[in-house]
Short mmCIF file of C-alpha atoms in Angstrom, two decimals:
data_model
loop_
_atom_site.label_atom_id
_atom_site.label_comp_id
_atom_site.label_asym_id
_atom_site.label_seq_id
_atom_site.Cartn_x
_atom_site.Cartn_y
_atom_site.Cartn_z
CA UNK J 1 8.63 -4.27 33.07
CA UNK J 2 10.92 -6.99 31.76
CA UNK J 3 11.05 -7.71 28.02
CA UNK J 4 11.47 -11.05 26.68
CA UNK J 5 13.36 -11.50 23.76
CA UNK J 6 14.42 -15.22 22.11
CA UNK J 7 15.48 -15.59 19.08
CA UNK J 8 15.66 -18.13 16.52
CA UNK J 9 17.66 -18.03 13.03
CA UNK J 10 16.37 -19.07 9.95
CA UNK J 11 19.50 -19.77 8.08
CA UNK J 12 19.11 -23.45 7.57
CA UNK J 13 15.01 -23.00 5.99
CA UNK J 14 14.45 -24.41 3.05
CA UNK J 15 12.67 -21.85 0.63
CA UNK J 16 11.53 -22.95 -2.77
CA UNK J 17 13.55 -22.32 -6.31
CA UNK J 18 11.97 -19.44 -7.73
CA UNK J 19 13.04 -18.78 -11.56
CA UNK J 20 11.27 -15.50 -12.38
CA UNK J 21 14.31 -14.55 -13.90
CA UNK J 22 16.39 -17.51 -15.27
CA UNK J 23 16.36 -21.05 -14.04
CA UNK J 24 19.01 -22.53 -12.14
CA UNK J 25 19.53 -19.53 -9.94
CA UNK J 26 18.13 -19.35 -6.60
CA UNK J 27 17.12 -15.74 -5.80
CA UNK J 28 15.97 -16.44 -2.26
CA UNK J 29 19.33 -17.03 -0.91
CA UNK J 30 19.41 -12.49 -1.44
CA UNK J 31 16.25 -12.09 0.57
CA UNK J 32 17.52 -9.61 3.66
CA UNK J 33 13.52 -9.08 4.57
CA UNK J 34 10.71 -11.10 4.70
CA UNK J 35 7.52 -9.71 6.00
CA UNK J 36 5.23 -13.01 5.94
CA UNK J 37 1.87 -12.05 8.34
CA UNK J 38 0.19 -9.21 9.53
CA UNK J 39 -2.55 -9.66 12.49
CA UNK J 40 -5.05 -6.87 13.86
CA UNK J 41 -7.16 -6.22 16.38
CA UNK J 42 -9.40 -3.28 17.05
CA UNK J 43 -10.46 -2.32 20.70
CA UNK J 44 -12.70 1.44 21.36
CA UNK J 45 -9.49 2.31 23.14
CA UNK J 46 -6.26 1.22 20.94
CA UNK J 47 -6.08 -0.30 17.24
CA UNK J 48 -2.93 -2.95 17.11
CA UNK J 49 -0.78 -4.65 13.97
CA UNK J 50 1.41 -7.50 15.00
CA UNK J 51 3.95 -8.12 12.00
CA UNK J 52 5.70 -11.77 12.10
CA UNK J 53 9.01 -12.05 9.43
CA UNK J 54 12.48 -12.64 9.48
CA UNK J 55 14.78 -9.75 8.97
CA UNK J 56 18.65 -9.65 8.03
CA UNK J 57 20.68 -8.59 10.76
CA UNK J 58 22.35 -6.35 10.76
CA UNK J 59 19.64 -4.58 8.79
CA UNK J 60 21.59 -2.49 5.97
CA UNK J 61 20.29 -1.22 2.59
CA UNK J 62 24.02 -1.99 1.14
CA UNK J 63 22.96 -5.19 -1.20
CA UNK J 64 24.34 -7.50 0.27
CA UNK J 65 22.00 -10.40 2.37
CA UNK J 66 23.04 -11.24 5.40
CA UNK J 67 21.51 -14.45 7.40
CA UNK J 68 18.00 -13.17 8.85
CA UNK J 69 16.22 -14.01 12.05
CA UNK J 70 12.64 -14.38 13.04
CA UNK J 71 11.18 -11.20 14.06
CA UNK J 72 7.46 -9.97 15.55
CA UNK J 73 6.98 -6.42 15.97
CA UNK J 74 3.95 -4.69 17.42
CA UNK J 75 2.49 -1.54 17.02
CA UNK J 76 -0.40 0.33 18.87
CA UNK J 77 -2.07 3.48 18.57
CA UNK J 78 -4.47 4.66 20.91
CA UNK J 79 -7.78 6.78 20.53
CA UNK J 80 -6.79 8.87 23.37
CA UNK J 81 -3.15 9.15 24.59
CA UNK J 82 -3.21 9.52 28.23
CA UNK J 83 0.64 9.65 28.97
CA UNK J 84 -0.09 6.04 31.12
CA UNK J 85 2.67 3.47 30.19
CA UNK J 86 1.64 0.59 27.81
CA UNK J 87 2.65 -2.83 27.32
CA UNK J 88 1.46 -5.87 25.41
CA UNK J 89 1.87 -9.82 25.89
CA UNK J 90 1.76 -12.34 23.04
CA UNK J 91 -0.68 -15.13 24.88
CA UNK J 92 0.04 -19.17 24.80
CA UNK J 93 2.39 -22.03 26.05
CA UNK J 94 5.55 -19.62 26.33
CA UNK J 95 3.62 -15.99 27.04
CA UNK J 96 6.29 -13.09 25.63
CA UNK J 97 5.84 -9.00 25.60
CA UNK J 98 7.16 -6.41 27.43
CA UNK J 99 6.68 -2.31 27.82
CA UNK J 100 6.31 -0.47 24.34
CA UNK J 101 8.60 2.40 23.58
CA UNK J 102 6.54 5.32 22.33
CA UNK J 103 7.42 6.63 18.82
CA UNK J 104 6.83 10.23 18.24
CA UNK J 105 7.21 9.99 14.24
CA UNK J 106 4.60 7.85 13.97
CA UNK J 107 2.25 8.45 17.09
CA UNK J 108 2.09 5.06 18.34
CA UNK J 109 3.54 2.48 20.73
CA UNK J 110 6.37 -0.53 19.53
CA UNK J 111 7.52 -3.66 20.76
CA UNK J 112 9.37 -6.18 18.76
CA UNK J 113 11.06 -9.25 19.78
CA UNK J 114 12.91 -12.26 18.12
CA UNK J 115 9.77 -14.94 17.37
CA UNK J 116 10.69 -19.35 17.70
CA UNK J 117 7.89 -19.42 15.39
CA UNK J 118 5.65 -17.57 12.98
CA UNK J 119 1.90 -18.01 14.57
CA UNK J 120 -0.27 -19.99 12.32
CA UNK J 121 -3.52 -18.68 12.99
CA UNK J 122 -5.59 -16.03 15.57
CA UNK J 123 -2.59 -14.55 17.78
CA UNK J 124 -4.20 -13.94 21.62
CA UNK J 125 -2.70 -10.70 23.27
CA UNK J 126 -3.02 -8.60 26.36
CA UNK J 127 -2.45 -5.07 26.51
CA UNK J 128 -2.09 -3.06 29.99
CA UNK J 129 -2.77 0.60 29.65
CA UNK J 130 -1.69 2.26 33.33
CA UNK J 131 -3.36 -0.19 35.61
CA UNK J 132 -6.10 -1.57 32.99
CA UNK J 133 -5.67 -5.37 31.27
CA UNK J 134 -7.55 -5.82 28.04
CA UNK J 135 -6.88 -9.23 26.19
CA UNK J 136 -7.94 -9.18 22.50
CA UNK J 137 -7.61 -11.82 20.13
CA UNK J 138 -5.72 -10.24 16.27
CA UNK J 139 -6.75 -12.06 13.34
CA UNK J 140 -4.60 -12.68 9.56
CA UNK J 141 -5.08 -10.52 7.20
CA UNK J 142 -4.28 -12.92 4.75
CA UNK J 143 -6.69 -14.81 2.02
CA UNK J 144 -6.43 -18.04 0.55
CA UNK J 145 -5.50 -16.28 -2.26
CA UNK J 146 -2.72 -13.94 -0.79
CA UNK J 147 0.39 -15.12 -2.42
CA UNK J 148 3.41 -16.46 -0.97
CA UNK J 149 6.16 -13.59 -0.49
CA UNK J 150 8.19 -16.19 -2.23
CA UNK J 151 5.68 -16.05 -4.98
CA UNK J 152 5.85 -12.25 -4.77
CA UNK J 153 8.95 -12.16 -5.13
CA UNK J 154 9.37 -14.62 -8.26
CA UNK J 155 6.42 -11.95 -9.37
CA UNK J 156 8.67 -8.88 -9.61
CA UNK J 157 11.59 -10.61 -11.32
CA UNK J 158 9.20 -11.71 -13.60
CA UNK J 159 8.26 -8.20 -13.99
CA UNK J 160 11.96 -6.82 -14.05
CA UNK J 161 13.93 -9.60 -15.71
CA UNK J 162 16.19 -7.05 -17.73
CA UNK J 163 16.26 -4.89 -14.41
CA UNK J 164 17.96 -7.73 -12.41
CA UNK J 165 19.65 -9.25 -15.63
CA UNK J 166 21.64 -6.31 -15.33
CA UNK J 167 22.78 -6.56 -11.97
CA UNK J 168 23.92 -10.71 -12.19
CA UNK J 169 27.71 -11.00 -11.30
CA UNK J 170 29.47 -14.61 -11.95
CA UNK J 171 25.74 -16.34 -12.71
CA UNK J 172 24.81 -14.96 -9.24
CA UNK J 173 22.94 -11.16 -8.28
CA UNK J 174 24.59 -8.95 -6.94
CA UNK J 175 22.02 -7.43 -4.71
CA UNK J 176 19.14 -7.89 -2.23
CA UNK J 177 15.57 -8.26 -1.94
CA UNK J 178 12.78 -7.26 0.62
CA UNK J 179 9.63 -8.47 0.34
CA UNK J 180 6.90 -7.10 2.48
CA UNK J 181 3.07 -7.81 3.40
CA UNK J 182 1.32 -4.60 3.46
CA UNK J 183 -2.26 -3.49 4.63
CA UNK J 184 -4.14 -0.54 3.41
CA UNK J 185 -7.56 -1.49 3.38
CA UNK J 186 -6.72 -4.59 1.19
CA UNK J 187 -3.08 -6.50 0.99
CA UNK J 188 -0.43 -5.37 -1.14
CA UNK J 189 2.99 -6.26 -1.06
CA UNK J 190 6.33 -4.29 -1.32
CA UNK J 191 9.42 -5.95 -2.74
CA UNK J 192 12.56 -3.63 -3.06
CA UNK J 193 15.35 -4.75 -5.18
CA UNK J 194 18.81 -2.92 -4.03
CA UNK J 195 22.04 -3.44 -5.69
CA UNK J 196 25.34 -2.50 -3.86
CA UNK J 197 25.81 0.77 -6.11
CA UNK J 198 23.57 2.33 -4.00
CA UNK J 199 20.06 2.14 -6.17
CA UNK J 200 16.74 0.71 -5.28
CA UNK J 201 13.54 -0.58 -7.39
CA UNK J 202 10.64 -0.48 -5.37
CA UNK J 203 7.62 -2.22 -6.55
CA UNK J 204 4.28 -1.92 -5.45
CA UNK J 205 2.15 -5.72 -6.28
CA UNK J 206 -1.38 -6.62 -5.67
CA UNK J 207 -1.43 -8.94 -3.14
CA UNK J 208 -3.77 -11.70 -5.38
CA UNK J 209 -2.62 -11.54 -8.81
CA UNK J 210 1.22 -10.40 -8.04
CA UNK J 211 0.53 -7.61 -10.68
CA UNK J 212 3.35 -4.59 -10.51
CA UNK J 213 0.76 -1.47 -9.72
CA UNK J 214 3.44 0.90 -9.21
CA UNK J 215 7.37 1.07 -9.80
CA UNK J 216 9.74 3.77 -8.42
CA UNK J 217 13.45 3.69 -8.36
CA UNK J 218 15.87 5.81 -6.24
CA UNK J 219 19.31 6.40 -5.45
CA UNK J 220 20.02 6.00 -1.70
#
């Protein structure tokens, strides 16, 4: 089956001046990873995540941002895996999907594609197992309290000013940032901080209140 991918870049959005770590400085311009929304949608016969974000491309953990594009990426795991092919369409004015690739790692079905917009509210899908349609409607995770991933992110430097302090080059970082939504039975998020000498921070926040609940760094 034909996939449809269209892409839109993001380099010309407008995100707001975050100071967690110093005014004047504008540590959103070293974002290489934004995951913004997470939907889901729960069938007797498959469990779904669609993930809407923009991403850097191409996608390197070498510190150093590159523009990003919108991105949606699906993933579906079945209760039963019959060997039948799968595929999944986003639902509206301009409908989008496409065959998912099966991914033994991780026991599920993927399909991503480049997004014109980030959905604002309940995303309406169909998924075809073999010769069977199901449409299913995945709702936001997200709260009215959920923070921003820009507020996230001004969150950790908050939490790591010396951390990043240390890694400023000319009055500008020399590094990159990835800030994700995550879902494990309530929202976190994940930003990573990696510098171009090959380390990475990688802090775990609650969702809400933005508070670091666990800190690991590594050498890649």
């Amino acid at each position: 089956m034909k996939k449809i991918y269209v892409y839109a870049s993001i380099a010309f959005l407008a995100f707001p001046l975050l100071t967690g770590c110093g005014k004047g400085y504008d540590y959103t311009r070293n974002l290489s990873e934004v995951k913004r929304e997470i939907f889901l949608a729960q069938t007797e016969t498959f469990s779904l995540t669609f993930s809407c974000g923009e991403r850097e491309y191409p996608y390197a953990s070498d510190g150093i941002a590159c523009p990003m594009t919108s991105l949606g990426e699906i993933s579906l795991t079945l209760a039963e895996n019959t060997g039948e092919t799968v595929s999944v369409f986003v639902l509206g004015e301009k409908e989008w999907g496409g065959e998912m690739s099966f991914r033994n790692v991780r026991d599920d079905f993927y399909f991503s594609a480049g997004l014109e917009e980030i959905p604002q509210g309940p995303v309406s899908l169909r998924v075809e197992i073999g010769e069977t349609a199901t449409e299913v409607v995945a709702t936001s995770v997200k709260t009215e309290k959920t923070l921003t991933p820009e507020q996230a992110l001004d969150a950790a430097l908050g939490a790591e000013k010396d951390y990043v302090a240390a890694r400023m080059r000319g009055g500008a970082f020399a590094g990159e940032f990835r800030v994700r939504l995550l879902r494990r039975e309530v929202n976190y998020y994940y930003v990573g901080i990696v510098d171009g000498d090959g380390h990475t921070l990688s802090l775990l926040l609650a969702a809400e209140t933005g508070e670091v609940l666990a800190r690991r760094e590594s050498n890649r």
